[in-house]
mmCIF file of the N, C-alpha and C atoms, coordinates in Angstrom:
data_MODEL
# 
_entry.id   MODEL 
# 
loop_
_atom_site.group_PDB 
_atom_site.id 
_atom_site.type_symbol 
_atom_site.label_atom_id 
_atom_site.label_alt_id 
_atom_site.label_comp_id 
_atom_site.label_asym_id 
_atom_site.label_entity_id 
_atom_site.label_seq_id 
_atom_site.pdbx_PDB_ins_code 
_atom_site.Cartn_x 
_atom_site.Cartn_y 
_atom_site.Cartn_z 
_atom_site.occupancy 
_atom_site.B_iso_or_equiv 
_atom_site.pdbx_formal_charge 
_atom_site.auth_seq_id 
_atom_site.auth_comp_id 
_atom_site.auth_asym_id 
_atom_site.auth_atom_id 
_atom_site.pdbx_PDB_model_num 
ATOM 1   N N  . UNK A 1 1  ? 0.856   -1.162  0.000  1.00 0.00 ? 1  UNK A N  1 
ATOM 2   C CA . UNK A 1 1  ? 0.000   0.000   0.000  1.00 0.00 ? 1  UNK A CA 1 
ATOM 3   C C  . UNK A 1 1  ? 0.907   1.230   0.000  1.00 0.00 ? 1  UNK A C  1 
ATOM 4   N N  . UNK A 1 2  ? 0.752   2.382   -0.615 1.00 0.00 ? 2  UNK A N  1 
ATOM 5   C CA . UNK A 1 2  ? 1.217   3.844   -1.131 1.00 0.00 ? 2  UNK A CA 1 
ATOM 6   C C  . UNK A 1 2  ? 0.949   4.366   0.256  1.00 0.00 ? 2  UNK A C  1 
ATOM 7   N N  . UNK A 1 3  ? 1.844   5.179   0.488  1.00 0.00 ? 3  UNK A N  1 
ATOM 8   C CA . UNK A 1 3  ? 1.666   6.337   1.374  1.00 0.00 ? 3  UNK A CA 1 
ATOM 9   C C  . UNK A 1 3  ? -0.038  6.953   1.302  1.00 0.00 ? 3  UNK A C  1 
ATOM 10  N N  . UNK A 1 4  ? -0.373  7.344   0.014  1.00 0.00 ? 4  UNK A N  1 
ATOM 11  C CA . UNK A 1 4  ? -1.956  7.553   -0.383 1.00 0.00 ? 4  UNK A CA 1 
ATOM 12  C C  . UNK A 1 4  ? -2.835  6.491   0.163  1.00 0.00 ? 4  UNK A C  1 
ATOM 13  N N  . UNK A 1 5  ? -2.462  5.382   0.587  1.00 0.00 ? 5  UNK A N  1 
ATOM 14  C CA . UNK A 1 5  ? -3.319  4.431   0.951  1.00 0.00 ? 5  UNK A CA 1 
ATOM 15  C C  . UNK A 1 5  ? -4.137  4.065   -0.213 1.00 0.00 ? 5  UNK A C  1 
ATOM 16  N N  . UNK A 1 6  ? -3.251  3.346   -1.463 1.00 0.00 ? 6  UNK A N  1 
ATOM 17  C CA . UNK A 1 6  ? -3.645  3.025   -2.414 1.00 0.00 ? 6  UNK A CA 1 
ATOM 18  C C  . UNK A 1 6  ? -3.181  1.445   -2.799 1.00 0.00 ? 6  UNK A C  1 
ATOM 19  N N  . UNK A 1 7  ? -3.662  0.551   -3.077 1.00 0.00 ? 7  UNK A N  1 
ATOM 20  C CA . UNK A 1 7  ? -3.034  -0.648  -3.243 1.00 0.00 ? 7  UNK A CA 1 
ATOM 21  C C  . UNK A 1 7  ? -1.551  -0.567  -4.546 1.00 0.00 ? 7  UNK A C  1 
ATOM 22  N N  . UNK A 1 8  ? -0.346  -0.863  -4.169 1.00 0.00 ? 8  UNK A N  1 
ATOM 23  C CA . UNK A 1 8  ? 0.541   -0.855  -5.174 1.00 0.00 ? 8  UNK A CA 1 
ATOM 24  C C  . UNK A 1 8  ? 0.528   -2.319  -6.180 1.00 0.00 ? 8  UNK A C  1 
ATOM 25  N N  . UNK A 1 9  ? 0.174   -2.927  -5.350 1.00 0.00 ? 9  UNK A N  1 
ATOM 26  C CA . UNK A 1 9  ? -0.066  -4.701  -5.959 1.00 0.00 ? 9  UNK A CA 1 
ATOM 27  C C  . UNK A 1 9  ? -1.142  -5.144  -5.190 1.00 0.00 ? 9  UNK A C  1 
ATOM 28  N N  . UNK A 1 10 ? -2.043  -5.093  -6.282 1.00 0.00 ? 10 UNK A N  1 
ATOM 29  C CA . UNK A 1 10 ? -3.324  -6.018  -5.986 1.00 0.00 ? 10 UNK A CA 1 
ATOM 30  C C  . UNK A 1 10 ? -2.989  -6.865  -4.851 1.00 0.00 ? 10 UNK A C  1 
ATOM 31  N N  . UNK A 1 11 ? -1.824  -7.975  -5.068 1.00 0.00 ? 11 UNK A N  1 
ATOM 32  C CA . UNK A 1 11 ? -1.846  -9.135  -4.672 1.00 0.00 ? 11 UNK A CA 1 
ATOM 33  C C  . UNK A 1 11 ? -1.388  -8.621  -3.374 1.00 0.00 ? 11 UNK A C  1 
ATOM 34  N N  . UNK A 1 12 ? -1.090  -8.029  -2.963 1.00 0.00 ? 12 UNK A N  1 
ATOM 35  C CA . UNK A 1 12 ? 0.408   -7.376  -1.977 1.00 0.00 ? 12 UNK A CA 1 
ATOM 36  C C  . UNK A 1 12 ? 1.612   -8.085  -2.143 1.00 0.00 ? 12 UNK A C  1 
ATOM 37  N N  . UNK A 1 13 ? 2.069   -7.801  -3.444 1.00 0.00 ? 13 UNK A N  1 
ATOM 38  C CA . UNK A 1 13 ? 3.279   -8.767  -3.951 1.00 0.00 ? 13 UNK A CA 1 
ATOM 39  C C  . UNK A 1 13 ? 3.093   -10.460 -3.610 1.00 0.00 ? 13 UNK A C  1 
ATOM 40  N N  . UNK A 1 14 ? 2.024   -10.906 -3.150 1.00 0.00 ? 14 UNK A N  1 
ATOM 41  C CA . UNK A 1 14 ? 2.429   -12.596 -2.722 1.00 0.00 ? 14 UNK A CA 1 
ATOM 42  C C  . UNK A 1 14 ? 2.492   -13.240 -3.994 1.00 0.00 ? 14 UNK A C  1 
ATOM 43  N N  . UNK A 1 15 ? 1.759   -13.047 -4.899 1.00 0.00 ? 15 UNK A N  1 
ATOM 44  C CA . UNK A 1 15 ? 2.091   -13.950 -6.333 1.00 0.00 ? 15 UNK A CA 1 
ATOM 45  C C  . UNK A 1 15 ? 3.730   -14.503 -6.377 1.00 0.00 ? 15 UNK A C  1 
ATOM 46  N N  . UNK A 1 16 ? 4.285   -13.683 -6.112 1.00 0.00 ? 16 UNK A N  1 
ATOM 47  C CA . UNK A 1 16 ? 6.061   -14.276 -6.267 1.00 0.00 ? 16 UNK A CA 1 
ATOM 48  C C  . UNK A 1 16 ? 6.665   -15.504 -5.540 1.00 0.00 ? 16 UNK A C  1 
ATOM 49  N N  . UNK A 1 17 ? 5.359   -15.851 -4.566 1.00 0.00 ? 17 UNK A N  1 
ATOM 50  C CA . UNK A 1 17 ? 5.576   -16.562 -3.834 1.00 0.00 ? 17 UNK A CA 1 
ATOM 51  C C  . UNK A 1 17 ? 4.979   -17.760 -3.742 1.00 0.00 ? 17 UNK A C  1 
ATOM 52  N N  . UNK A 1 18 ? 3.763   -17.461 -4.387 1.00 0.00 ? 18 UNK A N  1 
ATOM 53  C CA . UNK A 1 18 ? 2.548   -17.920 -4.355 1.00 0.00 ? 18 UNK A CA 1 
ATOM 54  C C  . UNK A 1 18 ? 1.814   -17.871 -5.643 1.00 0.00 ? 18 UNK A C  1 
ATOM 55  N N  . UNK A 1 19 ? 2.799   -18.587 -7.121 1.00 0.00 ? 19 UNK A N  1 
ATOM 56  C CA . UNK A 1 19 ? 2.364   -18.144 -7.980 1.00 0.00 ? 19 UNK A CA 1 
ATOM 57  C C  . UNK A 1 19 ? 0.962   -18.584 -8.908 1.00 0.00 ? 19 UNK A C  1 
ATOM 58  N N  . UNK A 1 20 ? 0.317   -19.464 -7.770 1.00 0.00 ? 20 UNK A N  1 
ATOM 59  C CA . UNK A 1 20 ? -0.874  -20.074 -8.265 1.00 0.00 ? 20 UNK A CA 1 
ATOM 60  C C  . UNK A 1 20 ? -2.191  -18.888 -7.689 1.00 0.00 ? 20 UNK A C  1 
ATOM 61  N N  . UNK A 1 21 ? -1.765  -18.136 -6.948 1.00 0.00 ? 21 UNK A N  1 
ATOM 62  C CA . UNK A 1 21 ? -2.618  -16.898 -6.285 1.00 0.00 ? 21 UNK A CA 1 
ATOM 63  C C  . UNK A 1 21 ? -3.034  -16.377 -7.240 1.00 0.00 ? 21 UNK A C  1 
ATOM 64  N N  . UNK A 1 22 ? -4.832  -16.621 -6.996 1.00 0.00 ? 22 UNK A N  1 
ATOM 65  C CA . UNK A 1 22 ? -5.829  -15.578 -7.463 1.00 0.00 ? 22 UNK A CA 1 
ATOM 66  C C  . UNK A 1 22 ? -6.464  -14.657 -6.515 1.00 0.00 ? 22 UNK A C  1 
ATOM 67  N N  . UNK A 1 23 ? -6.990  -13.612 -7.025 1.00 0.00 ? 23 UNK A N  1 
ATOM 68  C CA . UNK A 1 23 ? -7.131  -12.270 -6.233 1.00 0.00 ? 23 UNK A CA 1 
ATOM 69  C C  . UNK A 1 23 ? -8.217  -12.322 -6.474 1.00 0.00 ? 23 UNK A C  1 
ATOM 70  N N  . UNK A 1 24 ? -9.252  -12.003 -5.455 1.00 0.00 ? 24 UNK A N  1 
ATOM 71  C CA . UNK A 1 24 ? -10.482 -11.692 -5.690 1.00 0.00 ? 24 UNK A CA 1 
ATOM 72  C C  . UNK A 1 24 ? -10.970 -10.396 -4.492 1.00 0.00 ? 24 UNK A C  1 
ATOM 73  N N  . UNK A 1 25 ? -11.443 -10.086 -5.646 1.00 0.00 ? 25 UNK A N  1 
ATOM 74  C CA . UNK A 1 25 ? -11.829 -8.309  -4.884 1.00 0.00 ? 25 UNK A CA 1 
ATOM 75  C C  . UNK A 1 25 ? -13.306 -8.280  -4.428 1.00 0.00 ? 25 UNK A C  1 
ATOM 76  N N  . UNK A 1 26 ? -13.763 -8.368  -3.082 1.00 0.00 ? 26 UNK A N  1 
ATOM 77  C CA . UNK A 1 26 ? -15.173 -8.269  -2.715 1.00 0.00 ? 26 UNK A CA 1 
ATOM 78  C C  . UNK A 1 26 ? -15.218 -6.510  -1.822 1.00 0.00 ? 26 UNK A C  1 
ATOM 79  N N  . UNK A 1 27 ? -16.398 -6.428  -1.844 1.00 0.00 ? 27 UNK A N  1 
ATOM 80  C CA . UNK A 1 27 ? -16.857 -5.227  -1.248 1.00 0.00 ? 27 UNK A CA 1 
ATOM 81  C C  . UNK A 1 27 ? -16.312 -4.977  0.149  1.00 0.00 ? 27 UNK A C  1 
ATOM 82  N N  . UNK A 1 28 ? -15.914 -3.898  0.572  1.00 0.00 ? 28 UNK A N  1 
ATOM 83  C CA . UNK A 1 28 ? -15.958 -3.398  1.958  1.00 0.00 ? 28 UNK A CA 1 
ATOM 84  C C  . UNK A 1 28 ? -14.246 -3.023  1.783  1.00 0.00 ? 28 UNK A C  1 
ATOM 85  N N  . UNK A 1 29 ? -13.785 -2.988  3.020  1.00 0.00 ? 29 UNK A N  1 
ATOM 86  C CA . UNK A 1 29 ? -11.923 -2.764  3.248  1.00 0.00 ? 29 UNK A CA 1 
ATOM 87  C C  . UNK A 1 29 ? -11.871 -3.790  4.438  1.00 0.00 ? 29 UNK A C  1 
ATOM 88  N N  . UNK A 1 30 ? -10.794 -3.262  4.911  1.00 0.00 ? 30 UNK A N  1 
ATOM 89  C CA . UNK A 1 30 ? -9.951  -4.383  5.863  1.00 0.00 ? 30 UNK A CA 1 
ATOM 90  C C  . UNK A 1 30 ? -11.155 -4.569  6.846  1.00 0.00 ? 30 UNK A C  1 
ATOM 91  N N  . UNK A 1 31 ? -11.551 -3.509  7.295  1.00 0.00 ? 31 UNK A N  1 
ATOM 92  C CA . UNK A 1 31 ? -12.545 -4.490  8.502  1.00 0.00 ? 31 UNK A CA 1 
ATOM 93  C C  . UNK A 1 31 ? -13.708 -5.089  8.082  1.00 0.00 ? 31 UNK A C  1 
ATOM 94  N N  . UNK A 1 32 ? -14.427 -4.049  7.377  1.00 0.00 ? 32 UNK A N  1 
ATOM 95  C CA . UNK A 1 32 ? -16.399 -4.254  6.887  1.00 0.00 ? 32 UNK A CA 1 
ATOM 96  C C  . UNK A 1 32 ? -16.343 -5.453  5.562  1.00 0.00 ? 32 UNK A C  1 
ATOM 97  N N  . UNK A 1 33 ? -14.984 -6.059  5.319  1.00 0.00 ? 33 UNK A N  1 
ATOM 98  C CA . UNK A 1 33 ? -15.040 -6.990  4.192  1.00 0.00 ? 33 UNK A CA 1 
ATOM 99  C C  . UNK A 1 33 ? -15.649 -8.283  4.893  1.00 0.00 ? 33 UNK A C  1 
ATOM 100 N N  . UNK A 1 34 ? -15.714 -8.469  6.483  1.00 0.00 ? 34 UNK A N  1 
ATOM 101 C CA . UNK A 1 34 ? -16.465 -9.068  7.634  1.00 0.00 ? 34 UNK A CA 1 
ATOM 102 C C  . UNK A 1 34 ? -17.050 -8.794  8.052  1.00 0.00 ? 34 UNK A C  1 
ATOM 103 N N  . UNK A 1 35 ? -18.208 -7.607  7.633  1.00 0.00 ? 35 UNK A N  1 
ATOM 104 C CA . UNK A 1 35 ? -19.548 -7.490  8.600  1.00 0.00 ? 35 UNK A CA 1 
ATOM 105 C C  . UNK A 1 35 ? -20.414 -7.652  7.313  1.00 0.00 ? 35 UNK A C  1 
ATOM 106 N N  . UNK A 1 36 ? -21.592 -7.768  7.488  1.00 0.00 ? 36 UNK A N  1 
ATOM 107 C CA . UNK A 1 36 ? -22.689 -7.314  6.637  1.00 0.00 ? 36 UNK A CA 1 
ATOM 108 C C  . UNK A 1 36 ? -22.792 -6.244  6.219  1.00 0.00 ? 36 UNK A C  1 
ATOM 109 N N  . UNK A 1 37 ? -23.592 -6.135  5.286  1.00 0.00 ? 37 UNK A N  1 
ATOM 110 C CA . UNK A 1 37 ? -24.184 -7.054  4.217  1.00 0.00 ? 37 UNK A CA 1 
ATOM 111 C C  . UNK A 1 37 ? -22.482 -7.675  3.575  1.00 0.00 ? 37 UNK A C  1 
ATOM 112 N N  . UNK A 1 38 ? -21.007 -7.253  3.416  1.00 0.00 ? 38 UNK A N  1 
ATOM 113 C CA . UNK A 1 38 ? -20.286 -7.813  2.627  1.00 0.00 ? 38 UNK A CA 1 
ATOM 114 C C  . UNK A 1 38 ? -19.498 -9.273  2.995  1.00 0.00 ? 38 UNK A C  1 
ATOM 115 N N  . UNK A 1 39 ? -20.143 -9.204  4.167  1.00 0.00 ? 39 UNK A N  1 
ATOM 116 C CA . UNK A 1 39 ? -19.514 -10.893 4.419  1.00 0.00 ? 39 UNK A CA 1 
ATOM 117 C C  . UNK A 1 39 ? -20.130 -11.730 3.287  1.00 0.00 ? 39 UNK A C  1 
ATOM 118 N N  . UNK A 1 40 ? -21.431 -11.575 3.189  1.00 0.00 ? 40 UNK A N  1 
ATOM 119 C CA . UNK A 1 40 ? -22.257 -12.711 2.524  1.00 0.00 ? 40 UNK A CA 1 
ATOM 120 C C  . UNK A 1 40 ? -21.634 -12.626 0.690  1.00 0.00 ? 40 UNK A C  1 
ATOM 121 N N  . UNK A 1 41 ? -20.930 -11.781 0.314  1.00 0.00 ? 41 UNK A N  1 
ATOM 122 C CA . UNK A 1 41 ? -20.208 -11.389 -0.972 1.00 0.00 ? 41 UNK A CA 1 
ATOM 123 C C  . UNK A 1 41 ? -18.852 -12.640 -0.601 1.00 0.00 ? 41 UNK A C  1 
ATOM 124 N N  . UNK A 1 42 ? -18.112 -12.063 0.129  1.00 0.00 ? 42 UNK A N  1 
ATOM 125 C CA . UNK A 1 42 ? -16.783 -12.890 0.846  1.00 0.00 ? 42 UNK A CA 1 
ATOM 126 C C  . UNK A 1 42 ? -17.034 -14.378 0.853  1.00 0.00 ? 42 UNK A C  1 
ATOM 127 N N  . UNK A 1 43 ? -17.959 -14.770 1.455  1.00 0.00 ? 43 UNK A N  1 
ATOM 128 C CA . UNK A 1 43 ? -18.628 -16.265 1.706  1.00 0.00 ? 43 UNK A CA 1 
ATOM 129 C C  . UNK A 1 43 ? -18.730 -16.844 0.686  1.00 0.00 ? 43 UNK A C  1 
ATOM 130 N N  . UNK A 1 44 ? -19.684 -16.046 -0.677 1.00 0.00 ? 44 UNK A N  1 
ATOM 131 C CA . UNK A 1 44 ? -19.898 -16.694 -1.371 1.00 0.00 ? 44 UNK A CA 1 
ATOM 132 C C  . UNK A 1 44 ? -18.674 -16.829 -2.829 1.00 0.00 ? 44 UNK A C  1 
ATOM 133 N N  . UNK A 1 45 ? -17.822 -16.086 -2.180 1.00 0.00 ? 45 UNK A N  1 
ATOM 134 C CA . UNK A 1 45 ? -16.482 -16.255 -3.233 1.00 0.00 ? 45 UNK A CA 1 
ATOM 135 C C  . UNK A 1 45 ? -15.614 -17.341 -2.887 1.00 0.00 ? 45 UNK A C  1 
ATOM 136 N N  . UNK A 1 46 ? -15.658 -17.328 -1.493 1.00 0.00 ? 46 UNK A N  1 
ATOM 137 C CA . UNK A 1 46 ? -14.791 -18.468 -0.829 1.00 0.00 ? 46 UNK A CA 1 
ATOM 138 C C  . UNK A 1 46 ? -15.773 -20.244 -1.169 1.00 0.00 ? 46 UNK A C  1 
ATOM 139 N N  . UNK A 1 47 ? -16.730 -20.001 -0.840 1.00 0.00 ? 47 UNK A N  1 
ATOM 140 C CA . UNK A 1 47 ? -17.471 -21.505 -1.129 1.00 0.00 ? 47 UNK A CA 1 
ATOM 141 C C  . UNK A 1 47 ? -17.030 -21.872 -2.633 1.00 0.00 ? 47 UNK A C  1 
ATOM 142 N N  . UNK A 1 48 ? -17.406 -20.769 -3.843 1.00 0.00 ? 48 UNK A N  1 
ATOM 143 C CA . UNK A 1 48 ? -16.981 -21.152 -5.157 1.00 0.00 ? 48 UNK A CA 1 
ATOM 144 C C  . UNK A 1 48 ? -15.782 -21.494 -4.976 1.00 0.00 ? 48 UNK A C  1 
ATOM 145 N N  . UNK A 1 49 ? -14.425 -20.454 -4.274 1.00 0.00 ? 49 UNK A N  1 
ATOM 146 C CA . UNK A 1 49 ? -12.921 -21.540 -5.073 1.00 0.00 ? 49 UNK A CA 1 
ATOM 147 C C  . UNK A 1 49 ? -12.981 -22.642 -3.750 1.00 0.00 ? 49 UNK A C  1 
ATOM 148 N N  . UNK A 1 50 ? -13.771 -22.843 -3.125 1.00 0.00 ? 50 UNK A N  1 
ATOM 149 C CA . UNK A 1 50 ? -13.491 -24.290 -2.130 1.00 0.00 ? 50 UNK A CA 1 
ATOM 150 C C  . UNK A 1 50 ? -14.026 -25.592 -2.925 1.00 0.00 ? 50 UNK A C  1 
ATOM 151 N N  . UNK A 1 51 ? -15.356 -25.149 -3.321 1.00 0.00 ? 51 UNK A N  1 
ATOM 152 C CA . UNK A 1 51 ? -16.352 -25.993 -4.529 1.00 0.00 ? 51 UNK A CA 1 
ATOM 153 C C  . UNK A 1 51 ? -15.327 -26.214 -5.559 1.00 0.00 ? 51 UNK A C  1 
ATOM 154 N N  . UNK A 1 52 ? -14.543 -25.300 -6.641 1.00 0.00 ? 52 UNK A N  1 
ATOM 155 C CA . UNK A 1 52 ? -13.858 -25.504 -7.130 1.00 0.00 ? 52 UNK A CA 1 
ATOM 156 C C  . UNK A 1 52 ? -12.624 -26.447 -7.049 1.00 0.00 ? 52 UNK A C  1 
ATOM 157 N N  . UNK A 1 53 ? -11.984 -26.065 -5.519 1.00 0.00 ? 53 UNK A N  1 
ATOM 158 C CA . UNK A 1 53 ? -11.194 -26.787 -5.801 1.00 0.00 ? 53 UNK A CA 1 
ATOM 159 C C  . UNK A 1 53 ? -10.971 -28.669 -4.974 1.00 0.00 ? 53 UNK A C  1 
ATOM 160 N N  . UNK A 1 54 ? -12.199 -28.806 -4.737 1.00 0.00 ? 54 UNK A N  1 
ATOM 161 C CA . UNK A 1 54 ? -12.602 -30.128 -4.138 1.00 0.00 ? 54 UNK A CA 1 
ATOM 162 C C  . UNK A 1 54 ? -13.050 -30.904 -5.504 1.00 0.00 ? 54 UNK A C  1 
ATOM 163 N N  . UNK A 1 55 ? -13.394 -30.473 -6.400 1.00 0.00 ? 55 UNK A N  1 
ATOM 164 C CA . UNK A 1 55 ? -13.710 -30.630 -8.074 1.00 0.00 ? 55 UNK A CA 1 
ATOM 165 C C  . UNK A 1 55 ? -12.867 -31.211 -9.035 1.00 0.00 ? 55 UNK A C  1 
ATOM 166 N N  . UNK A 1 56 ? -11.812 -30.688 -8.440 1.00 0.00 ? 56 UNK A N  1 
ATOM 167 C CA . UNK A 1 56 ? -10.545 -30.881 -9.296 1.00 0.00 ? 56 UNK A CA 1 
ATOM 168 C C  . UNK A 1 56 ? -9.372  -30.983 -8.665 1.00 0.00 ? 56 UNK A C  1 
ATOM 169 N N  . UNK A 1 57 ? -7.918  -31.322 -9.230 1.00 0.00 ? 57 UNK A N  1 
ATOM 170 C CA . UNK A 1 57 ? -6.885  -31.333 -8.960 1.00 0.00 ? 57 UNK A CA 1 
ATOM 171 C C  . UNK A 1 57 ? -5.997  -30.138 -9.218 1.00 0.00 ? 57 UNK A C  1 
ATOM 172 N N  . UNK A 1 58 ? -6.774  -28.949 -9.586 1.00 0.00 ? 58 UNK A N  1 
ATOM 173 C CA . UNK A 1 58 ? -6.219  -27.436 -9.742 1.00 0.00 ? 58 UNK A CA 1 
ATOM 174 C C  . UNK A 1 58 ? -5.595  -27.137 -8.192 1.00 0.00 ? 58 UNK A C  1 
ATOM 175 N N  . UNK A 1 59 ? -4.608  -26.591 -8.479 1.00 0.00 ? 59 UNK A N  1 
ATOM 176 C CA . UNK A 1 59 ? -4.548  -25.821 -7.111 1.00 0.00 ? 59 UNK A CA 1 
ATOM 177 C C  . UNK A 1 59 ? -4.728  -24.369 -6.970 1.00 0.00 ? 59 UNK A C  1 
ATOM 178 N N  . UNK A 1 60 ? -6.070  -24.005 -6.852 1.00 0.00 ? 60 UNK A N  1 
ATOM 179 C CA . UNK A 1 60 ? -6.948  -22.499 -6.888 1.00 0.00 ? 60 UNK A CA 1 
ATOM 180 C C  . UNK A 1 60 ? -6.186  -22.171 -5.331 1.00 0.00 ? 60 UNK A C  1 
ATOM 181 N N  . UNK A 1 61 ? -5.718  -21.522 -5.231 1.00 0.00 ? 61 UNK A N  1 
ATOM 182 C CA . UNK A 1 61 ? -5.565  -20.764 -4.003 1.00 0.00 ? 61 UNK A CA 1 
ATOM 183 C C  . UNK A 1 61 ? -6.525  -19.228 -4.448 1.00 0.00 ? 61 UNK A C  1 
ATOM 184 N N  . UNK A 1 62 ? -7.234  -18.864 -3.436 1.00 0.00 ? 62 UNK A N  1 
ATOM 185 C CA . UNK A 1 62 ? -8.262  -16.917 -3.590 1.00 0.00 ? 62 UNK A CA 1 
ATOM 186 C C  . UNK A 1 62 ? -7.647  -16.389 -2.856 1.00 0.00 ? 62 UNK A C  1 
ATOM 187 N N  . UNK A 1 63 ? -6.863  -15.262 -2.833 1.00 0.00 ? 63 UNK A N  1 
ATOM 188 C CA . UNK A 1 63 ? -6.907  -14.183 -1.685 1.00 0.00 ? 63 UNK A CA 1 
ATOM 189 C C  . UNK A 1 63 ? -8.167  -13.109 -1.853 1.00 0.00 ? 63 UNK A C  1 
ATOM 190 N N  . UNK A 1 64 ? -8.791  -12.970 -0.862 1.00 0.00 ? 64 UNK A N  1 
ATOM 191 C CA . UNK A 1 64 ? -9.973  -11.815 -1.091 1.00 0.00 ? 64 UNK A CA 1 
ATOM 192 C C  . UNK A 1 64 ? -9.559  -10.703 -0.435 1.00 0.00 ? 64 UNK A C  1 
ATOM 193 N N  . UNK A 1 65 ? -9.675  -9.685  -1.895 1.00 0.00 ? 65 UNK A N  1 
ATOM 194 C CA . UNK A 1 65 ? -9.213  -8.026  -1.219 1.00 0.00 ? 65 UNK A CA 1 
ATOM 195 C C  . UNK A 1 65 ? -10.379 -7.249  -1.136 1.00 0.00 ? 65 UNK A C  1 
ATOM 196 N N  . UNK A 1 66 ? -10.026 -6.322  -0.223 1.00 0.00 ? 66 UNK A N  1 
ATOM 197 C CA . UNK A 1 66 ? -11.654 -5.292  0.019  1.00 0.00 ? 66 UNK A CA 1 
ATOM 198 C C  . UNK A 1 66 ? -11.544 -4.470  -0.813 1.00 0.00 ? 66 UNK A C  1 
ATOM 199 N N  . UNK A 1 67 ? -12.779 -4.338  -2.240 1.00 0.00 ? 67 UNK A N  1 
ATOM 200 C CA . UNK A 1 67 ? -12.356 -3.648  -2.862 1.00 0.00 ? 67 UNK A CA 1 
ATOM 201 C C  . UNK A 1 67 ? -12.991 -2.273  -2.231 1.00 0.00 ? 67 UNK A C  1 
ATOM 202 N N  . UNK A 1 68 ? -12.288 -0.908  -2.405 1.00 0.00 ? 68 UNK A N  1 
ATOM 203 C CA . UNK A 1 68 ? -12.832 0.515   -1.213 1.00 0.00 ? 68 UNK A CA 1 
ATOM 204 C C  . UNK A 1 68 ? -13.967 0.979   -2.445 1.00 0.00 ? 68 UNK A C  1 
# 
């Protein structure tokens, strides 16, 4: 994150590390990306890559970012 409090890497650089990391951007920021109404957004991104990846032999890793 920028001095501006702007994301510099989506990922926060982990892709380099973690190069199977997908990013998924749900509603809210660091805290309200866990309260309502945007948990139920969060939940239902996480069930898809869990569904997903019980499906298959992919290795889906999600990071979910709050998008502001």
């Amino acid at each position: 994150m920028s001095a501006a409090k702007e994301y510099v890497f989506p990922d926060n650089d982990l892709t380099r590390f973690a190069p199977g990391l997908e990013v998924v951007e749900v509603p809210g920021d660091h805290d309200s990306m866990v309260l309502e109404p945007n948990v139920r957004v969060l939940a239902a991104r996480m069930r898809a890559v869990i569904a997903a990846a019980e499906a298959g032999p992919s290795n889906v890793v999600a990071l979910a970012t709050a998008a502001e």
